[in-house]
CSV table of C-alpha atoms and ligand atoms in Angstrom, one decimal:
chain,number,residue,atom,x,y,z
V,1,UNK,CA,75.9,182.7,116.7
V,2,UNK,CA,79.2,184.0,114.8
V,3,UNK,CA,78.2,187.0,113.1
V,4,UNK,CA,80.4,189.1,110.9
V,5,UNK,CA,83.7,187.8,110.2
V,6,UNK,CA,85.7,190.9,110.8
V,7,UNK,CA,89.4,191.6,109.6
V,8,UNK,CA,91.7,193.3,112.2
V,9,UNK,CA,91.3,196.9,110.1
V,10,UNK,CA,89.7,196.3,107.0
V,11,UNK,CA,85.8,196.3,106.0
V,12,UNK,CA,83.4,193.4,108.4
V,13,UNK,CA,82.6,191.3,105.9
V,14,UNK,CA,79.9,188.5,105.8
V,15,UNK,CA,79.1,185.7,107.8
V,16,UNK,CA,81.7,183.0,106.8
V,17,UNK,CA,79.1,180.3,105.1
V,18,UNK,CA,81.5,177.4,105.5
V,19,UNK,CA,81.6,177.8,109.5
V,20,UNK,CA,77.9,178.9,109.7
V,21,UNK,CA,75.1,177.3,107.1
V,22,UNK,CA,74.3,179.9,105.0
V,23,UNK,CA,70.5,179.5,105.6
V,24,UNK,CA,71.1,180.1,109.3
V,25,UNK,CA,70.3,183.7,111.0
V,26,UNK,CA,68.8,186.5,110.0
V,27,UNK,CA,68.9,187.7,106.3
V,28,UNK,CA,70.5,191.1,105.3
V,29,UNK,CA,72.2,191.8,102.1
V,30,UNK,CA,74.8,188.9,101.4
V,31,UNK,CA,75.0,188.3,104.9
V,32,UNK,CA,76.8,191.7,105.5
V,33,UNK,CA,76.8,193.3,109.0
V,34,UNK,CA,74.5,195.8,109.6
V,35,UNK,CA,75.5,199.3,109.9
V,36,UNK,CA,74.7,199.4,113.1
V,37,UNK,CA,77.5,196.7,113.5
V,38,UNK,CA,80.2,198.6,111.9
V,39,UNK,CA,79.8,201.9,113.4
V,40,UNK,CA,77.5,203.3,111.6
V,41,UNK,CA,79.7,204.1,108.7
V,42,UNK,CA,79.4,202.5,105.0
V,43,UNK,CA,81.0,203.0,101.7
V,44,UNK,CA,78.3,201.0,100.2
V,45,UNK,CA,75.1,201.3,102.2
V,46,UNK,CA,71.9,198.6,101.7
V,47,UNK,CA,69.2,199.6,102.4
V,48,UNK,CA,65.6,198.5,101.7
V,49,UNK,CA,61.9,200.9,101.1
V,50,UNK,CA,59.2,198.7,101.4
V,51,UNK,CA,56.7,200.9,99.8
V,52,UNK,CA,54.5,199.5,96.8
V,53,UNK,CA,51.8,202.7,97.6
V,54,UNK,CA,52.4,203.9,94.1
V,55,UNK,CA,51.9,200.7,92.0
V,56,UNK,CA,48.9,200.6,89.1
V,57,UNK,CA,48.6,197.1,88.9
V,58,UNK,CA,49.5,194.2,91.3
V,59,UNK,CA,50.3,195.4,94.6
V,60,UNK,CA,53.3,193.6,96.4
V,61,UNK,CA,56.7,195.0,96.0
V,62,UNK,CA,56.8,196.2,100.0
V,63,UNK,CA,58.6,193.0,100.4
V,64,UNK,CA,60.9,192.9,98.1
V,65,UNK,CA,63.5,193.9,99.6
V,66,UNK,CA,63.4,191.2,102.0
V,67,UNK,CA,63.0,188.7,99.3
V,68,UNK,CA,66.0,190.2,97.6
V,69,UNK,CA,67.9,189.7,101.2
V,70,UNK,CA,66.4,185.9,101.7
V,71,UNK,CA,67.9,185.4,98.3
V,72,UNK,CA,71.2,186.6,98.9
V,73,UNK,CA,72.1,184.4,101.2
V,74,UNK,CA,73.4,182.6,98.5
V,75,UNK,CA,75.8,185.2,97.0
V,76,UNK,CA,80.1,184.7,97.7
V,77,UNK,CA,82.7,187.1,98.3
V,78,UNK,CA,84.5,187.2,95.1
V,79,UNK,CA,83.3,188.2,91.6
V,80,UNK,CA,84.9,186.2,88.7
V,81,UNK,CA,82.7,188.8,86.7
V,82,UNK,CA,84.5,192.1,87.8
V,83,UNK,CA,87.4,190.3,88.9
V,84,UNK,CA,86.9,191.5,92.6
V,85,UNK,CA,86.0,191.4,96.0
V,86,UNK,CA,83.6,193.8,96.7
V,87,UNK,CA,83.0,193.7,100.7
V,88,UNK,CA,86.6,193.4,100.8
V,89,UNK,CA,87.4,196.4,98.8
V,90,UNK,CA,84.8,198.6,100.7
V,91,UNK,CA,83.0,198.5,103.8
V,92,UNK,CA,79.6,197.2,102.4
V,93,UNK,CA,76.6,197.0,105.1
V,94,UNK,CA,72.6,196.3,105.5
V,95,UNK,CA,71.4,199.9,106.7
V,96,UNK,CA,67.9,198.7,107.0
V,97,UNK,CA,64.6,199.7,105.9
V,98,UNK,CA,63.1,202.8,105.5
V,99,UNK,CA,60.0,203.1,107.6
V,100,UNK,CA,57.7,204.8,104.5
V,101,UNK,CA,54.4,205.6,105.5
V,102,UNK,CA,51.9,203.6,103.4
V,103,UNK,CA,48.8,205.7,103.6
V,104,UNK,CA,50.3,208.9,102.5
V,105,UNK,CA,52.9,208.7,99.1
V,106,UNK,CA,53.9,212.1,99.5
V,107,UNK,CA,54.6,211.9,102.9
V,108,UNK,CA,56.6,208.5,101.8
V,109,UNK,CA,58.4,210.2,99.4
V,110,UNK,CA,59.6,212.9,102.0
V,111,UNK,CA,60.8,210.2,104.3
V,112,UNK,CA,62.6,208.3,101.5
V,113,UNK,CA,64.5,211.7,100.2
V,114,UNK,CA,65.5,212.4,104.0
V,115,UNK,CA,66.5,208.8,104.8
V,116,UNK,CA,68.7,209.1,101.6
V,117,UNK,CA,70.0,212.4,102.6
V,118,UNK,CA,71.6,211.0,106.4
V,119,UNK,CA,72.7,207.7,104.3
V,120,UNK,CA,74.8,210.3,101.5
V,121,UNK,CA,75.9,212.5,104.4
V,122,UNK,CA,77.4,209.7,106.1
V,123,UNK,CA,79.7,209.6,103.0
V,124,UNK,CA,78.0,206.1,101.6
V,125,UNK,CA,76.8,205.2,97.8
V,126,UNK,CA,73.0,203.8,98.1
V,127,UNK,CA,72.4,200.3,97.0
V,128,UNK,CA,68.5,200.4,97.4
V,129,UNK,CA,66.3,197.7,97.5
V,130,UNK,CA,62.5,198.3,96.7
V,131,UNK,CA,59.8,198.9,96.7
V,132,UNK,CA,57.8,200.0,93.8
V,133,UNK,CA,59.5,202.6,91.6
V,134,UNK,CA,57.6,206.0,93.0
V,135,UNK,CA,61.3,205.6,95.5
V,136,UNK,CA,63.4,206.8,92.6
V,137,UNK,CA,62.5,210.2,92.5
V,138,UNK,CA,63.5,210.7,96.0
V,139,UNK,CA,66.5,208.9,95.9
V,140,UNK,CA,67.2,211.1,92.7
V,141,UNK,CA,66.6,213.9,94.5
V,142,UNK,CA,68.9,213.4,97.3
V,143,UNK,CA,72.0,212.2,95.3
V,144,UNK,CA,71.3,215.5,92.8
V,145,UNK,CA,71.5,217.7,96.0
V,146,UNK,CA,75.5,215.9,96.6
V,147,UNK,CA,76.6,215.2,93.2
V,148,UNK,CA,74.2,218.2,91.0
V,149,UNK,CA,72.5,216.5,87.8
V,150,UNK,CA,73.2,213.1,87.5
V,151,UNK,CA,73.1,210.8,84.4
V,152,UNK,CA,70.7,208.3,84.4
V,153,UNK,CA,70.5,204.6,83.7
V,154,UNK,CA,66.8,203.2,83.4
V,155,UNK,CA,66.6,199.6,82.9
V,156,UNK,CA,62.8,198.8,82.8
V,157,UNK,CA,60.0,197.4,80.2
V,158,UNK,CA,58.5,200.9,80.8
V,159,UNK,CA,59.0,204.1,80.2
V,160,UNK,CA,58.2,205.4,83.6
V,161,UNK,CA,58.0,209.3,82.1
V,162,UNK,CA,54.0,209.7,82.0
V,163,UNK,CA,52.7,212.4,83.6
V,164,UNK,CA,49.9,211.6,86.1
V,165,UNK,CA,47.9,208.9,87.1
V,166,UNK,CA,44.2,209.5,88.3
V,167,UNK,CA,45.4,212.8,89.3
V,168,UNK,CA,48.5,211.6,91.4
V,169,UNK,CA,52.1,212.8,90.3
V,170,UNK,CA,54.0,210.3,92.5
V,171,UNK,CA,53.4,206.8,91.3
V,172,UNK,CA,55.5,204.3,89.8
V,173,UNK,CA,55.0,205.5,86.8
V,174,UNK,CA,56.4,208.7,86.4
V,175,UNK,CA,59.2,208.9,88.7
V,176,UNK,CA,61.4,209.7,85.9
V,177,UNK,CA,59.2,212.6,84.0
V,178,UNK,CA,59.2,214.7,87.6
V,179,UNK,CA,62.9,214.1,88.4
V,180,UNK,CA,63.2,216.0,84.3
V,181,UNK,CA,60.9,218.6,85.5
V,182,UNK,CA,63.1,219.2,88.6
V,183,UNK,CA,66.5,219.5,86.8
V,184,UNK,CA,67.9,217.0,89.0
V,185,UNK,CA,68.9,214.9,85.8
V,186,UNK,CA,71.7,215.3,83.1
V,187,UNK,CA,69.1,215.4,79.8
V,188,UNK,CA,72.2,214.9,78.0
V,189,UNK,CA,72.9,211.9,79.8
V,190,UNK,CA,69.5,209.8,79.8
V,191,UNK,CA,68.6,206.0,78.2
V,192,UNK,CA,66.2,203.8,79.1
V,193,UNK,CA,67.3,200.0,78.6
V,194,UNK,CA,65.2,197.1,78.1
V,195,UNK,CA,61.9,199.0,76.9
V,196,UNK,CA,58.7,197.4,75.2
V,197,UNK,CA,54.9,196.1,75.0
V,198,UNK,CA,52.4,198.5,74.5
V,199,UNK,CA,52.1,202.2,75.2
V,200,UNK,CA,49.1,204.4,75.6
V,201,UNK,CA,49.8,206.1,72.4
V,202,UNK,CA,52.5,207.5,70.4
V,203,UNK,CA,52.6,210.6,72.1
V,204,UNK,CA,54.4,208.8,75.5
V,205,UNK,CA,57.6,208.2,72.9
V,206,UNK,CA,57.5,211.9,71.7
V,207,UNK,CA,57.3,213.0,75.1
V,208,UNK,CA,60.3,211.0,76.3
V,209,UNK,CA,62.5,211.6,73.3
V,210,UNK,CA,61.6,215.7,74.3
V,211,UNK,CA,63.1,215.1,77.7
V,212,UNK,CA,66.4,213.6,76.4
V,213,UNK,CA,65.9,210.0,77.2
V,214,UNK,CA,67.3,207.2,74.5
V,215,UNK,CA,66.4,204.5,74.0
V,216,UNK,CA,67.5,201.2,73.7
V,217,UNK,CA,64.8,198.7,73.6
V,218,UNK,CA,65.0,194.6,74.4
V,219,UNK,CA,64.8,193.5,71.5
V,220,UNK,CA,67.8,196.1,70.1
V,221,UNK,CA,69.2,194.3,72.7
V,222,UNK,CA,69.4,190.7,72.1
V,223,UNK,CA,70.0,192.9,67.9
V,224,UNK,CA,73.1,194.7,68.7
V,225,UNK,CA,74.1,192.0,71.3
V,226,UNK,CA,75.4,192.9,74.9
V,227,UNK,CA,78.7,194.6,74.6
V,228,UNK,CA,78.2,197.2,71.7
V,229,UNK,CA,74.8,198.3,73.9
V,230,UNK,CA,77.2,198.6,77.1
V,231,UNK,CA,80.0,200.1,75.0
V,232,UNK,CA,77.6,202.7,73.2
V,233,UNK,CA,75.8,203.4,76.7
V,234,UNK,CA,79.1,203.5,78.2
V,235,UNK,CA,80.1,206.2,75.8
V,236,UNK,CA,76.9,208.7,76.3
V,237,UNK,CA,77.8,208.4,80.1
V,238,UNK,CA,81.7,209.4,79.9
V,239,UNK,CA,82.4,210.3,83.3
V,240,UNK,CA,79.4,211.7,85.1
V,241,UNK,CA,78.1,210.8,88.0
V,242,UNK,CA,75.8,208.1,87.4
V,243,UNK,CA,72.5,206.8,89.3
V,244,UNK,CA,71.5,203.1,87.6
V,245,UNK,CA,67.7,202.4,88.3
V,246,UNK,CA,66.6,198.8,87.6
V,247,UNK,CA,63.1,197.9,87.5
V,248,UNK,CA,63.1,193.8,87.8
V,249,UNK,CA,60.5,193.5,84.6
V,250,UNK,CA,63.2,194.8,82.6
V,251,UNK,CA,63.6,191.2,82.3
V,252,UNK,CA,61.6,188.5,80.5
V,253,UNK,CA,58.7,187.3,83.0
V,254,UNK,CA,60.2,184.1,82.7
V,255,UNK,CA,63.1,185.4,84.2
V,256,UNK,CA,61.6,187.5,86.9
V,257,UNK,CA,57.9,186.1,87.4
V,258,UNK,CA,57.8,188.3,90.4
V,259,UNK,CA,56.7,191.5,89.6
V,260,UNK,CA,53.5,193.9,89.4
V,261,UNK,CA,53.1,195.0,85.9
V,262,UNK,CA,55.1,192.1,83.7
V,263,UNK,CA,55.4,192.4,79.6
V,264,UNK,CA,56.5,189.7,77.1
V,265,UNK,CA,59.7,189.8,75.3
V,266,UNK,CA,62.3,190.5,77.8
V,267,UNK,CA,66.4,190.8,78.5
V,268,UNK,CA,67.7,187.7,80.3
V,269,UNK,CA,69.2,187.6,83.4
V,270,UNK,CA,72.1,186.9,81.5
V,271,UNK,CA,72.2,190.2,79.6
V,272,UNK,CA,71.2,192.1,82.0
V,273,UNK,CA,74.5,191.6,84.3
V,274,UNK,CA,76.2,191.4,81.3
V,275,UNK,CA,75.4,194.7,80.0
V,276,UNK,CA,76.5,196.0,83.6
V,277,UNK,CA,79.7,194.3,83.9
V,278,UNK,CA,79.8,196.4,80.5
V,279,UNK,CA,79.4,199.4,82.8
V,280,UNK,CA,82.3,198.7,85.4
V,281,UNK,CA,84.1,202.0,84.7
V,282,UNK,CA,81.2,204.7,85.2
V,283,UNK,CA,81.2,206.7,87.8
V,284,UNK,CA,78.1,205.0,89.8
V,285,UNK,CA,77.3,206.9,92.4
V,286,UNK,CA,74.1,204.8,93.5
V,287,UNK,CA,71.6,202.5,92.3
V,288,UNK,CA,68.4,201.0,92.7
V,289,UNK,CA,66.5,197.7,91.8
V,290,UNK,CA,63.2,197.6,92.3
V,291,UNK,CA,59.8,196.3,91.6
V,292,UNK,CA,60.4,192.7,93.1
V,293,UNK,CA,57.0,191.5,94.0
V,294,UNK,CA,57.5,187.9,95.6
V,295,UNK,CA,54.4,186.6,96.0
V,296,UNK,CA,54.4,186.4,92.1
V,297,UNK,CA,57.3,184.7,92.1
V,298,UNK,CA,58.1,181.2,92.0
V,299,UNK,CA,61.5,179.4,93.3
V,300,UNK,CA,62.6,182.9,94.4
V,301,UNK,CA,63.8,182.9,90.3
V,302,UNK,CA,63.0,186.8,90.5
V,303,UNK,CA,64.3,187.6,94.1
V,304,UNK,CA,67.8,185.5,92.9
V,305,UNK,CA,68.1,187.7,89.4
V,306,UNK,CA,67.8,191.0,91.5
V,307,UNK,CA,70.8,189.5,93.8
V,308,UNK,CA,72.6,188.9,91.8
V,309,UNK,CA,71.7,192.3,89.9
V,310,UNK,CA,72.5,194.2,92.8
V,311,UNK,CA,75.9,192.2,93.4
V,312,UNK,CA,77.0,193.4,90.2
V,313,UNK,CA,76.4,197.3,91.1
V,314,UNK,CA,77.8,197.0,94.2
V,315,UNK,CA,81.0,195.6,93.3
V,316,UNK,CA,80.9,198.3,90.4
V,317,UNK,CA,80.6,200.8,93.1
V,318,UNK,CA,83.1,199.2,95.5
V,319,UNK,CA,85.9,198.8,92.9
V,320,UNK,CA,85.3,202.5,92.5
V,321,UNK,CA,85.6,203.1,96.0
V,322,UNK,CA,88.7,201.0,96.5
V,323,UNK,CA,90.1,202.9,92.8
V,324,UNK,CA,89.8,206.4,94.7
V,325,UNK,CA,91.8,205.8,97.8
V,326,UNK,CA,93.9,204.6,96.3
V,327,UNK,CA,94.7,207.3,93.7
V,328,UNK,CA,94.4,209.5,97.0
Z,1,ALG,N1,56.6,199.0,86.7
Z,1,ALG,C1,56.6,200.3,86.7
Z,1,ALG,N2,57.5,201.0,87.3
Z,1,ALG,N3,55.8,201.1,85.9
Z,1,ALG,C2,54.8,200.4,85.2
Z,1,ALG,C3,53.7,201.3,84.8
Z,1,ALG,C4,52.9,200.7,83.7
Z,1,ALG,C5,51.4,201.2,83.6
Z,1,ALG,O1,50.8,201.4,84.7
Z,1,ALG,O2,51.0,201.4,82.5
Z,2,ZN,ZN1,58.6,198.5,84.8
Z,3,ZN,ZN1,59.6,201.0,86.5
């Protein structure tokens, strides 16, 4: 069957869906080619870790990223959003999965950080697809060894910043309290977005506000309203290099059913990819969404919001892309 539909020079985009159904062939992200199909060589590279060894609830989110993909199908070339075409702009492509080992998370965690490393050194931004949210501290690590401390965009009901749990330091739980203890994170460049529900005590708040997180919680969301949230977050960032980190249950669970460890009172998908539209002209250098568990999901209602969530940051990043040349 027709596969990418490829300009004479420019970026392969995806499959044309008005010449092939869009629910034909295999699913990777938006129908893009795979890297393997353009050389080897993305601006913008895919790429999914199905690893959900580090959850403490449901179990699950090893195949999100292939829900996410399924999904996707459904996605078009140009943004009305961002005014843009973001696998027109950039070469965007599907670099795989990461093969994480699921009986070791520390071994899984090495694999992810080295993974990340070829993808970075290949010159590509990382669109990841998860897998639980242990994977952030690797990819952390990895675009902290390119770019140095990076600022930090958490969307998530949690806090992700405790310390330990039943003895294990990588879960998905703490990702963000190691990647502070490692110094790969500008602590004067930190919020979480979307936070609530219940905590194990007060202490968990003290402890974050001591690393240098903010906070801006859901419900000073839908308060404030979406465009002084993305204009005050947009202001803490200025221009440093920027890693965005979305946990799906930053939404409400009735708009992403499909996750492991769910709370009541949550963003919409509607201010969710409004508040990063709001976010167009940070420097993103990669991104994640995670926690998309789909056999809690229903209607693929949660695998369609993180599309679309991760169509938003990677025209963001392919914009950026496009910006750079041509200012070279
Ligand atoms: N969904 C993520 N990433 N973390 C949730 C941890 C919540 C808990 O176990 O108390
Ligand atoms: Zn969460
Ligand atoms: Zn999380």
């Amino acid at each position: 069957m027709t596969t990418a539909a490829s300009a004479s020079n420019g970026p392969v985009g995806p499959v044309d869906s008005s010449r092939v159904p869009r629910y034909a062939g295999p699913a990777t992200f938006a129908r893009l080619p795979r890297l393997d199909e353009v050389g080897g060589r993305a601006d913008v590279a895919v790429v999914g870790v199905p690893f959900d060894t580090g959850v403490s609830y449901r179990p699950g989110a090893r195949f999100g990223g292939n829900a996410i993909r399924e999904a996707s199908r459904l996605l078009r070339p140009y943004n009305p959003a961002q005014d843009a075409s973001p696998f027109a702009l950039a070469q965007v492509a599907d670099a795989g999965d990461i093969a994480a080992n699921p009986f070791n998370i520390n071994e899984a965690v090495e694999t992810v950080e080295a993974a990340a490393d070829d993808l970075l050194a290949g010159g590509a931004r990382m669109m990841t697809l998860g897998g639980d949210h242990t994977i952030a501290l690797p990819l952390l690590r990895s675009v902290a060894k390119k770019h140095g401390p990076v600022a930090l965009l958490h969307f998530d009901a949690h806090l992700d910043t405790w310390d330990t749990y039943f003895g294990a330091e990588y879960t998905h739980g703490t990702p963000f309290r190691r990647a502070v203890e490692e110094g790969i994170l500008d602590t004067s460049a930190l919020s979480h977005v979307g936070t609530r529900g219940p905590l194990y005590g007060k202490k968990d708040l003290d402890d974050d506000e001591k690393m240098g997180f903010g906070i801006v919680t859901s419900a000073d969301v839908m308060r404030r309203g979406v465009d002084e949230v993305a204009d005050q977050l947009r202001q803490r960032i200025g221009d440093r290099p920027l890693y965005i980190s979305i946990d799906i249950d930053v939404l409400d669970p009735a708009h992403a059913p499909g996750t492991g460890t769910p709370e009541a009172g949550g963003m919409t998908s509607r201010e969710l990819l409004e508040i990063l539209r709001g976010l167009a002209s940070c420097n993103l250098v990669s991104a994640d969404v995670v926690e998309v568990a789909p056999a809690y999901d229903h209607a693929e209602i949660t695998a369609v919001a993180a599309s679309h969530t991760a169509y938003e940051l990677t025209t963001i990043m392919s914009r950026q892309i496009a910006a750079s040349r041509q200012g070279e």
